[in-house]
PDB file of C-alpha atoms and ligand atoms in Angstrom:
ATOM      1  CA  MET A   1     -47.272 -59.631  45.645  1.00  0.00           C
ATOM      2  CA  VAL A   2     -48.043 -56.857  42.709  1.00  0.00           C
ATOM      3  CA  ARG A   3     -46.127 -53.814  43.091  1.00  0.00           C
ATOM      4  CA  LYS A   4     -46.485 -50.251  44.331  1.00  0.00           C
ATOM      5  CA  LEU A   5     -47.628 -47.817  41.894  1.00  0.00           C
ATOM      6  CA  ALA A   6     -47.094 -44.180  42.243  1.00  0.00           C
ATOM      7  CA  ALA A   7     -48.241 -42.074  39.602  1.00  0.00           C
ATOM      8  CA  GLY A   8     -48.944 -38.208  38.660  1.00  0.00           C
ATOM      9  CA  ASN A   9     -50.882 -36.774  36.164  1.00  0.00           C
ATOM     10  CA  TRP A  10     -48.969 -33.067  35.243  1.00  0.00           C
ATOM     11  CA  LYS A  11     -53.401 -32.618  33.397  1.00  0.00           C
ATOM     12  CA  MET A  12     -52.912 -29.870  31.215  1.00  0.00           C
ATOM     13  CA  ASN A  13     -50.649 -28.389  32.945  1.00  0.00           C
ATOM     14  CA  GLY A  14     -46.314 -27.575  32.911  1.00  0.00           C
ATOM     15  CA  MET A  15     -43.837 -25.755  30.617  1.00  0.00           C
ATOM     16  CA  SER A  16     -40.166 -26.952  29.570  1.00  0.00           C
ATOM     17  CA  SER A  17     -39.007 -24.762  33.091  1.00  0.00           C
ATOM     18  CA  ASP A  18     -41.529 -26.836  34.976  1.00  0.00           C
ATOM     19  CA  LEU A  19     -38.603 -30.091  34.545  1.00  0.00           C
ATOM     20  CA  ILE A  20     -37.074 -28.259  37.265  1.00  0.00           C
ATOM     21  CA  GLU A  21     -39.653 -30.489  39.023  1.00  0.00           C
ATOM     22  CA  VAL A  22     -38.312 -33.357  37.203  1.00  0.00           C
ATOM     23  CA  ASP A  23     -34.707 -33.803  38.278  1.00  0.00           C
ATOM     24  CA  THR A  24     -35.939 -33.175  41.805  1.00  0.00           C
ATOM     25  CA  LEU A  25     -38.231 -36.005  41.672  1.00  0.00           C
ATOM     26  CA  VAL A  26     -35.146 -38.607  40.161  1.00  0.00           C
ATOM     27  CA  ALA A  27     -32.780 -37.555  43.230  1.00  0.00           C
ATOM     28  CA  ALA A  28     -34.621 -38.987  45.803  1.00  0.00           C
ATOM     29  CA  MET A  29     -35.454 -41.718  43.919  1.00  0.00           C
ATOM     30  CA  ASP A  30     -35.359 -45.906  45.783  1.00  0.00           C
ATOM     31  CA  PRO A  31     -34.377 -48.221  43.980  1.00  0.00           C
ATOM     32  CA  SER A  32     -35.576 -49.841  46.143  1.00  0.00           C
ATOM     33  CA  GLY A  33     -39.007 -48.433  46.744  1.00  0.00           C
ATOM     34  CA  CYS A  34     -42.306 -48.742  44.436  1.00  0.00           C
ATOM     35  CA  LYS A  35     -42.580 -48.026  40.483  1.00  0.00           C
ATOM     36  CA  VAL A  36     -42.897 -43.618  40.245  1.00  0.00           C
ATOM     37  CA  LEU A  37     -43.661 -42.642  36.908  1.00  0.00           C
ATOM     38  CA  LEU A  38     -44.799 -39.186  35.352  1.00  0.00           C
ATOM     39  CA  CYS A  39     -47.196 -38.483  32.607  1.00  0.00           C
ATOM     40  CA  PRO A  40     -46.815 -34.808  31.610  1.00  0.00           C
ATOM     41  CA  PRO A  41     -48.726 -32.761  28.494  1.00  0.00           C
ATOM     42  CA  ALA A  42     -47.990 -35.204  24.651  1.00  0.00           C
ATOM     43  CA  THR A  43     -45.364 -31.955  24.807  1.00  0.00           C
ATOM     44  CA  LEU A  44     -42.805 -32.175  27.463  1.00  0.00           C
ATOM     45  CA  ILE A  45     -43.238 -36.600  27.325  1.00  0.00           C
ATOM     46  CA  ARG A  46     -39.612 -36.362  25.297  1.00  0.00           C
ATOM     47  CA  GLN A  47     -37.980 -34.383  27.347  1.00  0.00           C
ATOM     48  CA  MET A  48     -39.352 -35.664  30.504  1.00  0.00           C
ATOM     49  CA  TRP A  49     -38.056 -38.912  29.448  1.00  0.00           C
ATOM     50  CA  GLU A  50     -34.615 -37.269  28.491  1.00  0.00           C
ATOM     51  CA  HIS A  51     -34.301 -35.648  32.466  1.00  0.00           C
ATOM     52  CA  ALA A  52     -35.463 -39.186  33.399  1.00  0.00           C
ATOM     53  CA  ILE A  53     -32.789 -40.937  32.168  1.00  0.00           C
ATOM     54  CA  GLY A  54     -30.362 -43.086  33.945  1.00  0.00           C
ATOM     55  CA  SER A  55     -33.232 -43.057  36.535  1.00  0.00           C
ATOM     56  CA  GLU A  56     -36.050 -45.378  37.747  1.00  0.00           C
ATOM     57  CA  LEU A  57     -38.236 -43.011  36.950  1.00  0.00           C
ATOM     58  CA  LEU A  58     -40.999 -44.345  34.104  1.00  0.00           C
ATOM     59  CA  ILE A  59     -42.533 -41.697  31.310  1.00  0.00           C
ATOM     60  CA  GLY A  60     -46.241 -42.142  30.882  1.00  0.00           C
ATOM     61  CA  ALA A  61     -49.262 -39.975  28.526  1.00  0.00           C
ATOM     62  CA  GLN A  62     -52.617 -38.936  29.316  1.00  0.00           C
ATOM     63  CA  ASP A  63     -54.256 -39.924  26.255  1.00  0.00           C
ATOM     64  CA  CYS A  64     -53.951 -41.451  23.208  1.00  0.00           C
ATOM     65  CA  ASP A  65     -56.059 -42.678  20.341  1.00  0.00           C
ATOM     66  CA  SER A  66     -56.876 -45.608  18.916  1.00  0.00           C
ATOM     67  CA  ASN A  67     -55.827 -45.630  15.681  1.00  0.00           C
ATOM     68  CA  ASP A  68     -51.995 -46.016  14.363  1.00  0.00           C
ATOM     69  CA  SER A  69     -51.333 -43.023  11.260  1.00  0.00           C
ATOM     70  CA  GLY A  70     -53.235 -41.620   9.247  1.00  0.00           C
ATOM     71  CA  ALA A  71     -55.910 -38.545   9.331  1.00  0.00           C
ATOM     72  CA  HIS A  72     -56.895 -37.754  12.758  1.00  0.00           C
ATOM     73  CA  THR A  73     -55.748 -34.161  13.417  1.00  0.00           C
ATOM     74  CA  GLY A  74     -54.794 -33.332  16.406  1.00  0.00           C
ATOM     75  CA  ASP A  75     -54.538 -36.677  17.711  1.00  0.00           C
ATOM     76  CA  ILE A  76     -51.744 -39.072  19.145  1.00  0.00           C
ATOM     77  CA  SER A  77     -50.926 -42.734  18.819  1.00  0.00           C
ATOM     78  CA  ALA A  78     -49.734 -45.181  21.004  1.00  0.00           C
ATOM     79  CA  ALA A  79     -46.913 -45.674  18.121  1.00  0.00           C
ATOM     80  CA  MET A  80     -46.094 -41.833  18.776  1.00  0.00           C
ATOM     81  CA  LEU A  81     -46.358 -41.703  22.828  1.00  0.00           C
ATOM     82  CA  ALA A  82     -43.577 -45.155  22.349  1.00  0.00           C
ATOM     83  CA  ASP A  83     -41.615 -43.392  21.279  1.00  0.00           C
ATOM     84  CA  ALA A  84     -40.911 -40.293  22.703  1.00  0.00           C
ATOM     85  CA  GLY A  85     -40.320 -42.823  25.274  1.00  0.00           C
ATOM     86  CA  ALA A  86     -43.823 -43.213  27.633  1.00  0.00           C
ATOM     87  CA  SER A  87     -44.175 -46.434  28.769  1.00  0.00           C
ATOM     88  CA  HIS A  88     -47.809 -45.838  30.243  1.00  0.00           C
ATOM     89  CA  VAL A  89     -50.828 -44.213  28.516  1.00  0.00           C
ATOM     90  CA  ILE A  90     -53.948 -42.671  30.827  1.00  0.00           C
ATOM     91  CA  VAL A  91     -57.520 -43.844  29.212  1.00  0.00           C
ATOM     92  CA  GLY A  92     -60.909 -43.387  30.422  1.00  0.00           C
ATOM     93  CA  HIS A  93     -59.730 -40.743  32.628  1.00  0.00           C
ATOM     94  CA  SER A  94     -62.934 -39.038  33.825  1.00  0.00           C
ATOM     95  CA  GLU A  95     -61.919 -35.447  32.090  1.00  0.00           C
ATOM     96  CA  ARG A  96     -61.513 -36.776  28.533  1.00  0.00           C
ATOM     97  CA  ARG A  97     -65.269 -39.211  29.063  1.00  0.00           C
ATOM     98  CA  ALA A  98     -66.878 -36.071  30.315  1.00  0.00           C
ATOM     99  CA  ALA A  99     -65.073 -33.124  27.867  1.00  0.00           C
ATOM    100  CA  HIS A 100     -64.414 -35.888  24.767  1.00  0.00           C
ATOM    101  CA  SER A 101     -67.569 -38.132  25.253  1.00  0.00           C
ATOM    102  CA  GLU A 102     -65.357 -40.868  25.444  1.00  0.00           C
ATOM    103  CA  SER A 103     -67.936 -44.188  25.781  1.00  0.00           C
ATOM    104  CA  ASP A 104     -66.209 -47.073  27.167  1.00  0.00           C
ATOM    105  CA  ALA A 105     -65.745 -48.785  24.078  1.00  0.00           C
ATOM    106  CA  VAL A 106     -63.669 -46.212  22.753  1.00  0.00           C
ATOM    107  CA  VAL A 107     -61.426 -46.585  25.969  1.00  0.00           C
ATOM    108  CA  ARG A 108     -61.678 -49.715  25.776  1.00  0.00           C
ATOM    109  CA  ALA A 109     -60.283 -49.630  21.536  1.00  0.00           C
ATOM    110  CA  LYS A 110     -57.508 -47.224  23.011  1.00  0.00           C
ATOM    111  CA  THR A 111     -56.545 -50.236  25.037  1.00  0.00           C
ATOM    112  CA  ILE A 112     -56.380 -52.227  23.100  1.00  0.00           C
ATOM    113  CA  ALA A 113     -53.820 -49.892  20.451  1.00  0.00           C
ATOM    114  CA  ALA A 114     -52.070 -49.060  24.079  1.00  0.00           C
ATOM    115  CA  HIS A 115     -51.132 -52.329  24.473  1.00  0.00           C
ATOM    116  CA  GLN A 116     -49.881 -53.556  20.643  1.00  0.00           C
ATOM    117  CA  ARG A 117     -47.914 -50.652  20.437  1.00  0.00           C
ATOM    118  CA  GLY A 118     -46.200 -52.622  23.907  1.00  0.00           C
ATOM    119  CA  LEU A 119     -47.618 -49.774  25.757  1.00  0.00           C
ATOM    120  CA  THR A 120     -49.853 -49.858  30.285  1.00  0.00           C
ATOM    121  CA  ALA A 121     -52.462 -49.341  30.121  1.00  0.00           C
ATOM    122  CA  ILE A 122     -54.047 -46.934  32.280  1.00  0.00           C
ATOM    123  CA  VAL A 123     -57.322 -46.863  32.786  1.00  0.00           C
ATOM    124  CA  CYS A 124     -59.372 -44.993  35.030  1.00  0.00           C
ATOM    125  CA  VAL A 125     -63.217 -45.200  36.237  1.00  0.00           C
ATOM    126  CA  GLY A 126     -65.644 -44.060  38.718  1.00  0.00           C
ATOM    127  CA  GLU A 127     -68.895 -42.461  39.245  1.00  0.00           C
ATOM    128  CA  THR A 128     -70.396 -39.563  39.887  1.00  0.00           C
ATOM    129  CA  ASP A 129     -71.658 -37.924  43.139  1.00  0.00           C
ATOM    130  CA  VAL A 130     -75.359 -37.817  41.916  1.00  0.00           C
ATOM    131  CA  GLU A 131     -74.207 -42.109  40.964  1.00  0.00           C
ATOM    132  CA  ARG A 132     -72.945 -42.196  44.371  1.00  0.00           C
ATOM    133  CA  ASP A 133     -75.785 -40.715  46.353  1.00  0.00           C
ATOM    134  CA  GLN A 134     -78.938 -42.863  44.212  1.00  0.00           C
ATOM    135  CA  GLY A 135     -75.905 -46.342  45.660  1.00  0.00           C
ATOM    136  CA  GLN A 136     -75.469 -47.140  41.768  1.00  0.00           C
ATOM    137  CA  ALA A 137     -71.720 -46.451  42.757  1.00  0.00           C
ATOM    138  CA  LEU A 138     -70.478 -49.892  41.786  1.00  0.00           C
ATOM    139  CA  GLU A 139     -72.780 -50.633  39.181  1.00  0.00           C
ATOM    140  CA  VAL A 140     -71.774 -48.350  37.531  1.00  0.00           C
ATOM    141  CA  VAL A 141     -67.934 -48.668  37.756  1.00  0.00           C
ATOM    142  CA  LYS A 142     -68.329 -52.069  37.597  1.00  0.00           C
ATOM    143  CA  SER A 143     -70.187 -52.064  34.250  1.00  0.00           C
ATOM    144  CA  GLN A 144     -66.959 -49.257  32.909  1.00  0.00           C
ATOM    145  CA  LEU A 145     -64.191 -52.168  33.848  1.00  0.00           C
ATOM    146  CA  LEU A 146     -65.831 -54.737  31.880  1.00  0.00           C
ATOM    147  CA  GLY A 147     -67.476 -51.811  28.470  1.00  0.00           C
ATOM    148  CA  SER A 148     -63.094 -50.469  29.278  1.00  0.00           C
ATOM    149  CA  LEU A 149     -60.945 -53.972  29.230  1.00  0.00           C
ATOM    150  CA  PRO A 150     -60.173 -55.801  26.363  1.00  0.00           C
ATOM    151  CA  GLU A 151     -60.737 -59.957  26.444  1.00  0.00           C
ATOM    152  CA  THR A 152     -57.030 -60.697  27.122  1.00  0.00           C
ATOM    153  CA  CYS A 153     -54.524 -59.072  28.439  1.00  0.00           C
ATOM    154  CA  ILE A 154     -51.358 -60.339  30.121  1.00  0.00           C
ATOM    155  CA  SER A 155     -50.834 -58.646  33.450  1.00  0.00           C
ATOM    156  CA  ASP A 156     -47.884 -55.358  33.336  1.00  0.00           C
ATOM    157  CA  GLN A 157     -50.212 -53.782  30.085  1.00  0.00           C
ATOM    158  CA  ILE A 158     -52.585 -52.925  32.537  1.00  0.00           C
ATOM    159  CA  VAL A 159     -53.433 -50.627  35.376  1.00  0.00           C
ATOM    160  CA  ILE A 160     -56.912 -49.403  37.213  1.00  0.00           C
ATOM    161  CA  ALA A 161     -57.124 -46.250  38.994  1.00  0.00           C
ATOM    162  CA  TYR A 162     -61.204 -45.813  40.814  1.00  0.00           C
ATOM    163  CA  GLU A 163     -61.065 -41.946  40.768  1.00  0.00           C
ATOM    164  CA  PRO A 164     -64.514 -41.024  41.986  1.00  0.00           C
ATOM    165  CA  VAL A 165     -65.373 -37.836  39.798  1.00  0.00           C
ATOM    166  CA  TRP A 166     -66.821 -36.063  42.403  1.00  0.00           C
ATOM    167  CA  ALA A 167     -63.374 -36.445  44.724  1.00  0.00           C
ATOM    168  CA  ILE A 168     -61.072 -35.014  41.685  1.00  0.00           C
ATOM    169  CA  GLY A 169     -60.037 -32.181  42.524  1.00  0.00           C
ATOM    170  CA  THR A 170     -62.440 -31.192  45.520  1.00  0.00           C
ATOM    171  CA  GLY A 171     -60.398 -32.433  48.616  1.00  0.00           C
ATOM    172  CA  ARG A 172     -62.696 -34.521  48.864  1.00  0.00           C
ATOM    173  CA  ILE A 173     -62.398 -38.318  50.029  1.00  0.00           C
ATOM    174  CA  PRO A 174     -64.397 -41.237  50.007  1.00  0.00           C
ATOM    175  CA  THR A 175     -64.241 -42.892  53.490  1.00  0.00           C
ATOM    176  CA  SER A 176     -61.974 -45.775  53.880  1.00  0.00           C
ATOM    177  CA  GLU A 177     -64.567 -48.592  53.424  1.00  0.00           C
ATOM    178  CA  GLN A 178     -66.007 -46.901  50.201  1.00  0.00           C
ATOM    179  CA  ILE A 179     -62.502 -46.957  48.789  1.00  0.00           C
ATOM    180  CA  ALA A 180     -62.616 -50.169  50.440  1.00  0.00           C
ATOM    181  CA  GLU A 181     -65.263 -52.066  48.976  1.00  0.00           C
ATOM    182  CA  MET A 182     -64.883 -50.640  45.075  1.00  0.00           C
ATOM    183  CA  HIS A 183     -61.525 -51.794  45.467  1.00  0.00           C
ATOM    184  CA  ALA A 184     -63.131 -55.917  46.052  1.00  0.00           C
ATOM    185  CA  VAL A 185     -65.789 -55.300  43.809  1.00  0.00           C
ATOM    186  CA  ILE A 186     -63.225 -54.025  40.432  1.00  0.00           C
ATOM    187  CA  ARG A 187     -60.147 -56.852  42.022  1.00  0.00           C
ATOM    188  CA  GLU A 188     -63.078 -59.149  41.370  1.00  0.00           C
ATOM    189  CA  THR A 189     -64.373 -58.032  38.488  1.00  0.00           C
ATOM    190  CA  LEU A 190     -60.815 -57.923  37.346  1.00  0.00           C
ATOM    191  CA  THR A 191     -60.669 -62.251  38.284  1.00  0.00           C
ATOM    192  CA  TYR A 192     -64.014 -62.945  36.507  1.00  0.00           C
ATOM    193  CA  ARG A 193     -62.658 -61.189  33.517  1.00  0.00           C
ATOM    194  CA  PHE A 194     -58.507 -62.024  33.478  1.00  0.00           C
ATOM    195  CA  GLY A 195     -57.980 -65.239  35.688  1.00  0.00           C
ATOM    196  CA  SER A 196     -55.901 -65.434  38.254  1.00  0.00           C
ATOM    197  CA  VAL A 197     -54.316 -62.257  35.740  1.00  0.00           C
ATOM    198  CA  GLY A 198     -56.612 -60.770  37.207  1.00  0.00           C
ATOM    199  CA  THR A 199     -55.026 -60.578  40.718  1.00  0.00           C
ATOM    200  CA  LYS A 200     -51.954 -59.380  40.015  1.00  0.00           C
ATOM    201  CA  ILE A 201     -53.150 -56.211  38.259  1.00  0.00           C
ATOM    202  CA  PRO A 202     -52.109 -52.956  40.399  1.00  0.00           C
ATOM    203  CA  LEU A 203     -54.967 -50.721  40.710  1.00  0.00           C
ATOM    204  CA  LEU A 204     -54.673 -47.331  42.416  1.00  0.00           C
ATOM    205  CA  TYR A 205     -57.567 -44.796  43.855  1.00  0.00           C
ATOM    206  CA  GLY A 206     -56.990 -41.461  42.234  1.00  0.00           C
ATOM    207  CA  GLY A 207     -59.108 -38.189  43.251  1.00  0.00           C
ATOM    208  CA  SER A 208     -57.184 -35.118  45.761  1.00  0.00           C
ATOM    209  CA  VAL A 209     -54.362 -36.946  46.673  1.00  0.00           C
ATOM    210  CA  LYS A 210     -52.096 -35.453  49.149  1.00  0.00           C
ATOM    211  CA  PRO A 211     -49.204 -36.261  51.232  1.00  0.00           C
ATOM    212  CA  ASP A 212     -51.808 -35.525  54.694  1.00  0.00           C
ATOM    213  CA  ASN A 213     -54.445 -37.850  53.559  1.00  0.00           C
ATOM    214  CA  ALA A 214     -51.569 -40.474  51.513  1.00  0.00           C
ATOM    215  CA  ALA A 215     -51.588 -42.955  54.385  1.00  0.00           C
ATOM    216  CA  THR A 216     -55.343 -43.367  55.506  1.00  0.00           C
ATOM    217  CA  ILE A 217     -55.853 -43.730  51.647  1.00  0.00           C
ATOM    218  CA  PHE A 218     -52.464 -47.240  51.256  1.00  0.00           C
ATOM    219  CA  ALA A 219     -53.047 -48.060  54.800  1.00  0.00           C
ATOM    220  CA  ILE A 220     -56.902 -49.542  52.451  1.00  0.00           C
ATOM    221  CA  SER A 221     -56.128 -53.441  51.281  1.00  0.00           C
ATOM    222  CA  ASP A 222     -56.244 -53.398  48.037  1.00  0.00           C
ATOM    223  CA  VAL A 223     -54.820 -50.317  47.109  1.00  0.00           C
ATOM    224  CA  ASP A 224     -51.804 -50.647  45.824  1.00  0.00           C
ATOM    225  CA  GLY A 225     -50.717 -47.093  44.376  1.00  0.00           C
ATOM    226  CA  ALA A 226     -51.832 -43.702  43.204  1.00  0.00           C
ATOM    227  CA  LEU A 227     -53.074 -41.473  40.669  1.00  0.00           C
ATOM    228  CA  VAL A 228     -52.188 -38.204  41.843  1.00  0.00           C
ATOM    229  CA  GLY A 229     -52.909 -35.249  40.175  1.00  0.00           C
ATOM    230  CA  GLY A 230     -52.818 -32.094  41.531  1.00  0.00           C
ATOM    231  CA  ALA A 231     -50.025 -33.168  44.670  1.00  0.00           C
ATOM    232  CA  SER A 232     -48.063 -34.149  41.602  1.00  0.00           C
ATOM    233  CA  LEU A 233     -46.709 -31.236  40.226  1.00  0.00           C
ATOM    234  CA  LYS A 234     -44.316 -30.142  42.999  1.00  0.00           C
ATOM    235  CA  ALA A 235     -41.930 -32.503  43.171  1.00  0.00           C
ATOM    236  CA  THR A 236     -41.849 -31.916  47.229  1.00  0.00           C
ATOM    237  CA  ASP A 237     -45.578 -33.130  47.507  1.00  0.00           C
ATOM    238  CA  PHE A 238     -45.681 -36.032  45.394  1.00  0.00           C
ATOM    239  CA  ILE A 239     -41.952 -36.833  47.049  1.00  0.00           C
ATOM    240  CA  GLN A 240     -43.973 -37.135  50.408  1.00  0.00           C
ATOM    241  CA  ILE A 241     -47.093 -39.069  49.129  1.00  0.00           C
ATOM    242  CA  ILE A 242     -43.513 -42.170  47.762  1.00  0.00           C
ATOM    243  CA  LYS A 243     -42.635 -41.687  50.782  1.00  0.00           C
ATOM    244  CA  VAL A 244     -45.427 -43.113  52.299  1.00  0.00           C
ATOM    245  CA  LEU A 245     -45.935 -45.553  49.744  1.00  0.00           C
ATOM    246  CA  ASN A 246     -42.366 -46.371  50.413  1.00  0.00           C
ATOM    247  CA  ALA A 247     -42.852 -47.028  53.546  1.00  0.00           C
ATOM    248  CA  MET A 248     -45.732 -49.613  52.604  1.00  0.00           C
ATOM    249  CA  ILE A 249     -43.437 -51.991  51.338  1.00  0.00           C
TER     250      ILE A 249
HETATM  251  P1  PGA B   1     -56.479 -34.439  41.776  1.00  0.00           P
HETATM  252  O1  PGA B   1     -56.693 -35.923  40.290  1.00  0.00           O
HETATM  253  O2  PGA B   1     -55.190 -35.028  42.603  1.00  0.00           O
HETATM  254  O3  PGA B   1     -56.056 -33.593  41.543  1.00  0.00           O
HETATM  255  O4  PGA B   1     -57.570 -34.456  41.840  1.00  0.00           O
HETATM  256  C1  PGA B   1     -56.623 -36.857  40.438  1.00  0.00           C
HETATM  257  C2  PGA B   1     -56.259 -37.889  38.693  1.00  0.00           C
HETATM  258  O5  PGA B   1     -57.254 -36.780  37.897  1.00  0.00           O
HETATM  259  O6  PGA B   1     -56.022 -37.989  38.289  1.00  0.00           O
END
């Protein structure tokens, strides 16, 4: 059984005054439920971690550099994120692949850097609308996976987030059949790469997950949780999504 995970990605949102949302989330944590993770901007990691002390809420980051230290102005290493309290780091989010020209090879180097510092890497993959319309979605995601993943891993070092680019922040989501088909291909690819470890890697769906569509998404086979953007900013919305996931356990 893969332990379910609800992960929130705050993107470039959040000030110290928003930490009240973390307190609300902590108060609603169910120790017998799914794992819950929040990935704030780097400026809030430490403070969020402090607000989460004594609870099971996990804190993560949204990106890391592939280098461990040195002359990389503006970048943050996996070692620094771990030092700040992060247990996870998102790598290869489509917004970074697009805005920072991150290739699969770069994402792979970041994944390896994360592992070296004991962080679980949430590796994001997903096709554009043009790629889906041209019938290339499955091939694109498979090739992103093979290029972005290291040669070896142990199961709790990697989480995969399937996030169709056209579903992020748009309110559009794929059909249940499309998500099921993609997650099956991802599972097959992970098993090809990692053997039995590949059967235990959590597969998240991401892209416009909201309280009102969570039940439909979580009912799909091989969906082990979600990577939630906009709906993770307000604790009340995120808690509703978490409760739907917990009801599946
Ligand atoms: P969204 O973002 O839930 O706001 O669509 C998801 C993501 O980009 O991780």
